[in-house]
């Protein structure tokens, strides 16, 4: 099953270049120094030079180690992507371009960043699908301040685009070199060191539908001085992406026409058994879907299958009978229910301004001061769903009921309600369900300011030893305005306020609508400011009423990072040398502190509004002191059958000021090249991820979820586990169902719980509150990784290189918060009864047996695990023709062998398979073809996504699980030993007629022209053939890699002086 749902992946294929030696410079393996005799080899050598970062004295540094190496000879897989490759497309986001790499997942891109409060516009990286918190992001090999206070998550939108030289992606644990969080690997953004000249760039793009416009302007000025001993570079950038709303893509989202999705059309799964299949697909593709029980003007349901009372814009009631009722879902086709898509965004609006400064000056070889400084301001605009209520404000908000004497209920509506058996008395209750679009969308406006300065000194001594001492300070300041947040209670929670007062409207002695509290018998509860609100029909509320019931929430956040890093590296050539050369080393120490703060205004934090109650977050400062070292031992070199044989090792000790305490990480690596053409490499590493301040100290915050009651007889849930009947009875849950209610609701999705006091089927469709927060007792996650690979650079085919790398990563003691559903299920499924850790955190009403808020209380626990393994392929070919034209080709692919989560706290050995599920295809690839004619440059790039399952892999294909008590593996009749891990038949083989989404291939084209005077003009199109996402996919949640924007055109220029 999915750890993530769907998301929008990057649109453009990654590898495009415009007249630069870009394709060959990003090898996932080292290139090797050798004699070059022709133009092809010279071109390859030039690309290698582009691909390296030189220190002030010319030594080459490779991401993954702090030892300066003479070549890109790395024992770990390093995929390097040049700035040209990342920016030569329609994207203005580095993160979305990087997400096209097969090794990265589209977990947090521009298309899905609005899933959580306060995250709109962020772009976070997720290497190997192990999570954004297990991918360490660096800038010039140093840490960067977080974009999420309390966590270590770097927003790559803050990286300067036009000062970027390349991005290195290192696979496997690297905590021994860089510290915590480098579990899946490292992504290092390397900036240009000696930029000289003036560069101006402008770009604009728009989709073929005329939406999602984006703009990019950048200027860079760099100057060498003092005979090249010093350099200063300043870069200013402006980027803007317009928001894209669901309502702008009705054909894709069904904002007005009704959404398209897989839906149950009549075949029930209830009688199929755990491995059952009757051959009839449970879910079929359906379009025109609306929600029957809710509408934008107000709905009253529970009147019989497929029949609803709805309010029109004049406040009159009409009987709505949709064309088709879709059982087991509550959805309908036709009619006037809400599509749930006429608000919300496919992508947030984003505006970014950044200013960056890079400078250094060589006073002497032993003393070279340097500075890196930046300021980035980001504005993000998010529009989400509006407020709503289900079954009446009394059942959803705990406020007063809408009664039949409501001032805004007209005579026609009252008469209609009476004809359906409602409103027999003036105090009768109207169970209205409403999607409050006319209240205004619940939006968020984000202002983020990021400051970072790195100041330090570097130099050489003892001939070729190098040192660096740097101080790194970063600060994040964010302000969030939460718009159209419905006010419900007073701040102390003791009294009703806002909407709960305004909706209870009656007429005064003069026949005017007033709030009931102002004319009741209690003069002490009056609110002279109360404006009665009309909720009968879309557009009915007055602006004065909306001003009274809506409030704007405010949140302020800060995060600070302070890091001191000292390193020294060199070799022991002055003492001795081994047959392969001198031993190289690196030693260092690091001190880091993290501060965080986040708080909503007191009213919002109290839970008095529609927004969840979120308490202030002010954790203790996190500090860590670290020491580390590396050794590289060249055993042999330049001898028969041993062109190179080198082993290396690294270690780090870290001391945290929390429950983590002292932790260790190490790696061992080796390189063996029998001949210059072939090189083998291997690395084994341990890694750690220390719990963050958010993991440890997040306050208990309110959330909501739709919880299926495991004690429910009406749905048969109580019979799916042999322990539930006894445990539910022991917990005091009523053991007799309300037979009349169960019968009335049969065949609908609104099955009721035992003892349900309501009289209609929709009473239990609202979500249930629960609390979750931090756990100060958490300790570190621990990872182990193994990489083994081969690099082939045949001398008889100049310009060709090919790498294959196998990787395997395992993370233990993974910090995971159990879902409310998991806690409740485990409570009542425990073979030892209800005296367990899960039931201790479950809350029910002792009279009705219903869950009460909070239904559960939970925090993070070190119990889960992740395992992944796969094979990376990287093929590159460069060729320069006699006429000066250059051909470049590159293809990168990943074959995912395994990606499993182990999230069951009761049975942690059972894998939850992710491979082939949405976001983690078995095969993913990117290719690039570039031909440079000189003044004209053409690039064609492609991105390939293999088949992915439409739901949990376990539903459609055989999987590893516990043998059931029956000893039968499934519908095939195979046998197994109860309780053992074995291969089981698909859990629901007929869920879909075809269980997988098809292959998707995206093609992108770009053409650029050089013009005299240093100008370059270019035009391009991403997703040229307008490949649409699979049926029902939008790309607005985490995991979905498909492009949603469609065909996208862009054009721009660059001036180099």
Short mmCIF file of C-alpha atoms in Angstrom, two decimals, residues 415-820:
data_model
loop_
_atom_site.label_atom_id
_atom_site.label_comp_id
_atom_site.label_asym_id
_atom_site.label_seq_id
_atom_site.Cartn_x
_atom_site.Cartn_y
_atom_site.Cartn_z
CA UNK A 415 -43.72 23.60 2.83
CA UNK A 416 -41.43 21.25 0.94
CA UNK A 417 -39.67 20.17 4.11
CA UNK A 418 -43.02 19.49 5.78
CA UNK A 419 -44.10 17.37 2.83
CA UNK A 420 -41.08 15.16 3.49
CA UNK A 421 -41.89 14.74 7.18
CA UNK A 422 -39.54 17.44 8.45
CA UNK A 423 -40.37 20.66 10.31
CA UNK A 424 -43.44 19.34 12.09
CA UNK A 425 -42.72 21.99 14.73
CA UNK A 426 -40.90 25.35 14.57
CA UNK A 427 -38.07 23.92 16.65
CA UNK A 428 -37.62 20.94 14.36
CA UNK A 429 -34.08 20.35 13.15
CA UNK A 430 -32.96 20.83 9.52
CA UNK A 431 -30.01 18.44 8.85
CA UNK A 432 -28.38 20.64 6.22
CA UNK A 433 -25.12 19.69 4.53
CA UNK A 434 -23.30 22.47 2.71
CA UNK A 435 -20.07 23.20 0.83
CA UNK A 436 -19.50 26.88 1.63
CA UNK A 437 -17.93 28.07 -1.60
CA UNK A 438 -19.71 31.42 -1.34
CA UNK A 439 -18.03 31.99 2.03
CA UNK A 440 -14.72 32.33 0.18
CA UNK A 441 -12.00 29.74 -0.37
CA UNK A 442 -9.81 28.89 2.59
CA UNK A 443 -6.57 30.24 1.21
CA UNK A 444 -3.08 30.82 2.50
CA UNK A 445 -0.76 33.70 1.73
CA UNK A 446 2.86 32.92 2.55
CA UNK A 447 5.73 35.34 2.98
CA UNK A 448 9.07 33.57 3.43
CA UNK A 449 12.38 35.30 3.95
CA UNK A 450 15.56 33.23 3.92
CA UNK A 451 18.90 34.68 4.99
CA UNK A 452 22.19 32.81 4.81
CA UNK A 453 25.79 33.86 5.19
CA UNK A 454 28.88 31.67 5.15
CA UNK A 455 32.16 33.35 6.06
CA UNK A 456 35.43 31.55 6.33
CA UNK A 457 39.03 31.15 5.41
CA UNK A 458 40.87 28.45 3.48
CA UNK A 459 44.43 27.85 2.44
CA UNK A 460 47.32 25.48 1.91
CA UNK A 461 50.26 24.69 4.14
CA UNK A 462 52.91 22.02 4.38
CA UNK A 463 53.14 22.19 0.57
CA UNK A 464 49.88 20.41 -0.31
CA UNK A 465 47.82 20.21 2.84
CA UNK A 466 44.58 22.17 2.76
CA UNK A 467 42.35 23.57 5.46
CA UNK A 468 39.02 25.32 5.70
CA UNK A 469 37.30 27.04 8.60
CA UNK A 470 33.77 28.35 8.02
CA UNK A 471 30.96 29.84 10.04
CA UNK A 472 27.52 29.25 8.54
CA UNK A 473 24.46 31.13 9.76
CA UNK A 474 20.99 30.80 8.26
CA UNK A 475 17.64 32.21 9.30
CA UNK A 476 14.12 31.62 8.03
CA UNK A 477 11.25 34.00 8.78
CA UNK A 478 7.76 33.15 7.57
CA UNK A 479 4.40 34.80 7.90
CA UNK A 480 1.20 33.02 6.96
CA UNK A 481 -2.27 34.48 6.62
CA UNK A 482 -5.04 31.87 6.71
CA UNK A 483 -7.95 33.39 4.81
CA UNK A 484 -11.69 32.91 5.27
CA UNK A 485 -11.26 30.87 8.41
CA UNK A 486 -14.71 30.31 9.91
CA UNK A 487 -15.07 31.58 13.48
CA UNK A 488 -17.03 29.16 15.69
CA UNK A 489 -16.25 29.73 19.37
CA UNK A 490 -14.80 32.26 21.74
CA UNK A 491 -11.12 31.87 22.43
CA UNK A 492 -11.69 30.17 25.78
CA UNK A 493 -13.99 27.66 24.08
CA UNK A 494 -16.76 28.26 26.60
CA UNK A 495 -19.13 30.16 24.35
CA UNK A 496 -20.39 30.08 20.80
CA UNK A 497 -19.21 32.80 18.43
CA UNK A 498 -19.20 33.84 14.80
CA UNK A 499 -20.90 31.36 12.53
CA UNK A 500 -22.47 29.35 15.34
CA UNK A 501 -24.33 32.49 16.43
CA UNK A 502 -25.09 33.92 13.00
CA UNK A 503 -26.58 30.73 11.55
CA UNK A 504 -29.19 30.56 14.33
CA UNK A 505 -31.29 33.38 12.88
CA UNK A 506 -34.89 34.29 13.76
CA UNK A 507 -37.12 37.29 13.12
CA UNK A 508 -37.58 40.01 15.67
CA UNK A 509 -40.89 41.72 16.50
CA UNK A 510 -40.52 43.90 13.40
CA UNK A 511 -39.98 40.90 11.13
CA UNK A 512 -36.27 41.54 10.59
CA UNK A 513 -33.71 38.72 10.61
CA UNK A 514 -31.63 38.83 13.79
CA UNK A 515 -29.36 36.49 15.71
CA UNK A 516 -31.41 34.49 18.20
CA UNK A 517 -29.06 35.31 21.07
CA UNK A 518 -30.03 38.98 20.75
CA UNK A 519 -33.76 38.38 21.24
CA UNK A 520 -33.82 35.41 23.60
CA UNK A 521 -34.64 35.62 27.29
CA UNK A 522 -31.01 35.94 28.39
CA UNK A 523 -29.72 39.51 27.97
CA UNK A 524 -26.25 38.48 29.14
CA UNK A 525 -25.43 36.52 26.01
CA UNK A 526 -26.17 39.30 23.51
CA UNK A 527 -23.67 40.14 20.79
CA UNK A 528 -24.57 43.48 19.20
CA UNK A 529 -22.09 42.80 16.36
CA UNK A 530 -23.77 39.53 15.33
CA UNK A 531 -25.03 39.57 11.73
CA UNK A 532 -27.43 36.73 10.85
CA UNK A 533 -26.30 34.59 7.93
CA UNK A 534 -28.44 33.01 5.25
CA UNK A 535 -27.18 29.55 4.23
CA UNK A 536 -30.15 28.53 2.09
CA UNK A 537 -28.84 28.66 -1.49
CA UNK A 538 -25.59 29.50 -3.23
CA UNK A 539 -24.78 33.20 -2.93
CA UNK A 540 -27.30 33.74 -0.13
CA UNK A 541 -24.91 35.06 2.58
CA UNK A 542 -24.58 38.83 2.72
CA UNK A 543 -21.15 40.42 2.74
CA UNK A 544 -21.83 41.83 6.20
CA UNK A 545 -22.59 38.35 7.48
CA UNK A 546 -19.45 36.92 5.86
CA UNK A 547 -17.35 39.66 7.44
CA UNK A 548 -18.77 38.62 10.81
CA UNK A 549 -18.33 34.85 10.51
CA UNK A 550 -14.95 34.78 8.72
CA UNK A 551 -11.64 35.61 10.33
CA UNK A 552 -8.05 35.67 9.11
CA UNK A 553 -5.60 33.55 11.05
CA UNK A 554 -1.97 34.57 11.38
CA UNK A 555 1.07 32.41 11.95
CA UNK A 556 4.66 33.46 12.43
CA UNK A 557 7.61 31.07 12.25
CA UNK A 558 11.34 31.31 12.56
CA UNK A 559 14.20 28.88 12.23
CA UNK A 560 17.89 29.45 12.85
CA UNK A 561 20.90 27.33 12.03
CA UNK A 562 24.40 28.02 13.27
CA UNK A 563 27.19 25.78 12.02
CA UNK A 564 30.96 25.88 12.50
CA UNK A 565 32.93 23.55 10.26
CA UNK A 566 36.69 22.97 10.29
CA UNK A 567 38.52 20.56 7.98
CA UNK A 568 42.08 19.75 7.07
CA UNK A 569 43.11 17.37 4.29
CA UNK A 570 46.19 16.30 2.46
CA UNK A 571 48.44 13.31 1.99
CA UNK A 572 51.46 11.74 3.64
CA UNK A 573 53.78 11.94 0.64
CA UNK A 574 56.42 13.72 2.68
CA UNK A 575 56.63 10.71 5.00
CA UNK A 576 56.17 7.72 2.73
CA UNK A 577 54.25 6.37 -0.24
CA UNK A 578 52.60 3.05 -0.97
CA UNK A 579 52.96 1.32 -4.35
CA UNK A 580 49.81 3.11 -5.47
CA UNK A 581 50.84 6.51 -4.16
CA UNK A 582 50.59 8.48 -0.92
CA UNK A 583 47.88 7.94 1.67
CA UNK A 584 45.36 10.78 1.63
CA UNK A 585 43.38 11.92 4.63
CA UNK A 586 40.78 14.39 5.84
CA UNK A 587 40.02 15.36 9.43
CA UNK A 588 37.49 17.74 10.83
CA UNK A 589 35.06 18.86 13.44
CA UNK A 590 31.63 20.45 13.31
CA UNK A 591 29.32 22.18 15.74
CA UNK A 592 25.70 22.83 14.83
CA UNK A 593 22.72 24.30 16.61
CA UNK A 594 19.11 24.54 15.46
CA UNK A 595 16.35 26.79 16.82
CA UNK A 596 12.71 26.80 15.82
CA UNK A 597 9.50 28.62 16.65
CA UNK A 598 5.98 28.53 15.24
CA UNK A 599 2.74 29.98 16.57
CA UNK A 600 -0.69 30.91 15.28
CA UNK A 601 -2.62 33.77 16.78
CA UNK A 602 -4.27 32.85 20.07
CA UNK A 603 -7.76 32.57 18.58
CA UNK A 604 -6.72 30.11 15.88
CA UNK A 605 -4.44 28.15 18.21
CA UNK A 606 -7.32 27.63 20.64
CA UNK A 607 -9.38 25.70 18.09
CA UNK A 608 -12.08 28.36 17.99
CA UNK A 609 -12.10 28.38 14.18
CA UNK A 610 -12.67 25.91 11.37
CA UNK A 611 -8.89 25.39 11.20
CA UNK A 612 -7.55 22.63 13.40
CA UNK A 613 -6.30 23.68 16.83
CA UNK A 614 -2.53 24.06 16.49
CA UNK A 615 -0.59 24.87 19.64
CA UNK A 616 2.57 27.02 19.66
CA UNK A 617 5.82 25.20 18.90
CA UNK A 618 8.82 26.45 20.87
CA UNK A 619 11.18 23.50 21.35
CA UNK A 620 14.52 23.47 23.17
CA UNK A 621 17.56 24.31 21.07
CA UNK A 622 19.10 21.28 19.36
CA UNK A 623 22.91 21.08 19.42
CA UNK A 624 25.33 18.52 18.09
CA UNK A 625 29.12 18.28 18.35
CA UNK A 626 30.89 16.11 15.79
CA UNK A 627 34.32 14.85 14.81
CA UNK A 628 35.09 12.99 11.60
CA UNK A 629 37.91 11.60 9.53
CA UNK A 630 38.66 9.91 6.20
CA UNK A 631 41.51 7.83 4.80
CA UNK A 632 42.22 6.88 1.19
CA UNK A 633 44.87 4.17 0.80
CA UNK A 634 46.17 3.54 -2.76
CA UNK A 635 47.51 0.00 -2.64
CA UNK A 636 48.51 -0.37 -6.29
CA UNK A 637 48.65 1.76 -9.42
CA UNK A 638 49.91 1.44 -12.99
CA UNK A 639 50.92 -2.21 -12.76
CA UNK A 640 49.64 -5.15 -14.84
CA UNK A 641 46.03 -6.04 -13.92
CA UNK A 642 45.98 -3.20 -11.42
CA UNK A 643 45.69 0.20 -13.04
CA UNK A 644 44.33 1.21 -9.66
CA UNK A 645 43.52 -0.52 -6.40
CA UNK A 646 42.41 1.83 -3.64
CA UNK A 647 40.57 1.32 -0.39
CA UNK A 648 39.17 4.09 1.76
CA UNK A 649 37.24 4.53 4.97
CA UNK A 650 35.51 7.29 6.90
CA UNK A 651 34.00 7.68 10.34
CA UNK A 652 32.08 10.25 12.37
CA UNK A 653 31.05 10.54 15.98
CA UNK A 654 28.17 12.86 16.89
CA UNK A 655 26.96 13.93 20.30
CA UNK A 656 23.39 15.31 20.56
CA UNK A 657 21.85 17.12 23.51
CA UNK A 658 18.75 14.93 23.56
CA UNK A 659 17.79 11.27 23.91
CA UNK A 660 19.87 10.42 20.84
CA UNK A 661 23.09 10.98 22.77
CA UNK A 662 26.27 9.81 21.08
CA UNK A 663 26.01 8.04 17.71
CA UNK A 664 28.53 6.74 15.21
CA UNK A 665 28.62 6.34 11.44
CA UNK A 666 31.27 4.88 9.16
CA UNK A 667 31.90 3.69 5.62
CA UNK A 668 34.40 1.51 3.79
CA UNK A 669 34.98 1.77 0.05
CA UNK A 670 37.11 0.32 -2.68
CA UNK A 671 38.11 0.91 -6.31
CA UNK A 672 39.69 -1.66 -8.60
CA UNK A 673 40.65 -0.94 -12.21
CA UNK A 674 42.34 -3.92 -13.89
CA UNK A 675 42.81 -1.83 -17.06
CA UNK A 676 42.20 1.86 -17.84
CA UNK A 677 38.93 1.04 -19.63
CA UNK A 678 37.13 -0.69 -16.76
CA UNK A 679 36.78 0.28 -13.16
CA UNK A 680 34.90 -1.56 -10.40
CA UNK A 681 33.77 0.20 -7.25
CA UNK A 682 32.00 -0.74 -4.04
CA UNK A 683 30.99 1.00 -0.84
CA UNK A 684 29.37 -0.05 2.42
CA UNK A 685 28.12 2.64 4.78
CA UNK A 686 26.16 3.16 7.95
CA UNK A 687 24.12 6.31 8.42
CA UNK A 688 21.95 8.04 10.99
CA UNK A 689 19.01 10.39 11.04
CA UNK A 690 18.71 12.03 14.42
CA UNK A 691 15.15 12.97 15.43
CA UNK A 692 14.38 16.58 14.65
CA UNK A 693 12.90 19.13 17.00
CA UNK A 694 9.54 18.50 15.35
CA UNK A 695 9.87 14.73 15.91
CA UNK A 696 10.69 15.31 19.54
CA UNK A 697 8.67 18.28 20.68
CA UNK A 698 5.77 18.99 18.35
CA UNK A 699 2.75 19.92 20.49
CA UNK A 700 -0.30 17.70 20.43
CA UNK A 701 -2.28 19.09 17.51
CA UNK A 702 -5.77 18.41 16.31
CA UNK A 703 -6.41 16.53 13.07
CA UNK A 704 -9.38 14.83 11.48
CA UNK A 705 -9.83 11.55 9.64
CA UNK A 706 -12.61 9.34 8.38
CA UNK A 707 -12.34 6.34 10.68
CA UNK A 708 -13.89 2.97 9.91
CA UNK A 709 -15.09 1.44 13.17
CA UNK A 710 -13.65 -2.08 13.58
CA UNK A 711 -16.57 -2.85 15.92
CA UNK A 712 -19.16 -2.03 13.27
CA UNK A 713 -21.65 -4.83 12.57
CA UNK A 714 -23.48 -2.95 9.84
CA UNK A 715 -20.43 -3.06 7.54
CA UNK A 716 -19.28 -6.47 8.73
CA UNK A 717 -15.99 -5.00 9.96
CA UNK A 718 -16.36 -6.73 13.33
CA UNK A 719 -16.19 -10.12 11.64
CA UNK A 720 -12.97 -9.53 9.70
CA UNK A 721 -10.77 -10.38 12.69
CA UNK A 722 -11.42 -13.26 15.13
CA UNK A 723 -10.52 -11.12 18.17
CA UNK A 724 -12.80 -8.19 17.48
CA UNK A 725 -16.12 -9.54 18.74
CA UNK A 726 -14.76 -10.25 22.22
CA UNK A 727 -12.63 -7.10 22.38
CA UNK A 728 -15.44 -4.80 21.24
CA UNK A 729 -17.77 -6.30 23.85
CA UNK A 730 -15.07 -5.94 26.53
CA UNK A 731 -14.70 -2.29 25.61
CA UNK A 732 -18.40 -1.72 26.21
CA UNK A 733 -19.36 -1.12 22.60
CA UNK A 734 -23.07 -1.96 22.17
CA UNK A 735 -23.43 -5.49 20.87
CA UNK A 736 -26.88 -5.03 19.34
CA UNK A 737 -27.31 -3.11 16.16
CA UNK A 738 -30.15 -0.69 15.55
CA UNK A 739 -31.86 -3.06 13.14
CA UNK A 740 -34.15 -0.46 11.57
CA UNK A 741 -31.30 1.93 10.93
CA UNK A 742 -29.06 -0.79 9.53
CA UNK A 743 -31.82 -1.83 7.14
CA UNK A 744 -32.52 1.73 6.07
CA UNK A 745 -28.88 2.34 5.26
CA UNK A 746 -28.22 -0.98 3.56
CA UNK A 747 -26.76 -0.58 0.10
CA UNK A 748 -25.37 2.87 0.76
CA UNK A 749 -21.92 4.01 1.80
CA UNK A 750 -23.34 5.48 5.00
CA UNK A 751 -23.40 2.32 7.08
CA UNK A 752 -23.95 3.15 10.72
CA UNK A 753 -22.18 2.03 13.88
CA UNK A 754 -23.69 0.08 16.70
CA UNK A 755 -25.84 2.23 18.94
CA UNK A 756 -25.83 5.13 16.48
CA UNK A 757 -28.36 7.62 17.89
CA UNK A 758 -29.12 9.35 14.60
CA UNK A 759 -32.03 8.55 12.32
CA UNK A 760 -30.47 8.99 8.89
CA UNK A 761 -27.67 7.29 7.04
CA UNK A 762 -25.50 10.37 6.60
CA UNK A 763 -25.01 10.96 10.30
CA UNK A 764 -21.60 9.24 10.36
CA UNK A 765 -20.06 10.75 7.22
CA UNK A 766 -18.23 13.49 9.10
CA UNK A 767 -14.62 12.96 10.09
CA UNK A 768 -13.45 12.23 13.63
CA UNK A 769 -10.91 14.28 15.53
CA UNK A 770 -7.64 12.89 16.87
CA UNK A 771 -4.44 14.28 18.41
CA UNK A 772 -0.86 13.69 17.32
CA UNK A 773 2.44 15.26 18.35
CA UNK A 774 6.07 14.72 19.26
CA UNK A 775 7.82 12.19 21.45
CA UNK A 776 10.88 13.35 23.46
CA UNK A 777 12.03 9.75 23.95
CA UNK A 778 12.77 9.18 20.25
CA UNK A 779 16.25 8.10 19.24
CA UNK A 780 18.07 8.06 15.92
CA UNK A 781 17.09 6.14 12.81
CA UNK A 782 19.88 3.89 11.56
CA UNK A 783 20.64 3.08 7.96
CA UNK A 784 22.90 0.67 6.12
CA UNK A 785 23.73 0.91 2.43
CA UNK A 786 25.70 -1.09 -0.10
CA UNK A 787 26.62 0.08 -3.60
CA UNK A 788 28.53 -1.98 -6.17
CA UNK A 789 29.20 -0.78 -9.70
CA UNK A 790 31.31 -0.78 -12.81
CA UNK A 791 32.48 2.06 -15.04
CA UNK A 792 33.37 1.36 -18.67
CA UNK A 793 35.25 3.91 -20.81
CA UNK A 794 36.50 1.99 -23.86
CA UNK A 795 39.53 3.63 -25.42
CA UNK A 796 38.54 2.21 -28.82
CA UNK A 797 35.27 4.25 -28.75
CA UNK A 798 36.37 7.73 -27.71
CA UNK A 799 33.69 9.79 -25.99
CA UNK A 800 31.70 6.79 -24.74
CA UNK A 801 31.25 5.88 -21.10
CA UNK A 802 28.80 3.57 -19.42
CA UNK A 803 28.13 2.90 -15.74
CA UNK A 804 26.03 0.34 -13.92
CA UNK A 805 25.54 0.61 -10.16
CA UNK A 806 23.60 -1.62 -7.80
CA UNK A 807 22.36 -0.08 -4.56
CA UNK A 808 20.73 -1.50 -1.44
CA UNK A 809 19.58 0.66 1.48
CA UNK A 810 17.89 -0.36 4.73
CA UNK A 811 16.64 1.96 7.45
CA UNK A 812 15.81 0.63 10.93
CA UNK A 813 14.18 2.28 13.94
CA UNK A 814 12.42 4.54 11.50
CA UNK A 815 10.36 7.24 13.18
CA UNK A 816 6.73 6.81 12.25
CA UNK A 817 3.45 8.05 13.66
CA UNK A 818 0.67 5.51 13.62
CA UNK A 819 -2.52 6.59 11.91
CA UNK A 820 -5.68 6.90 13.95
#
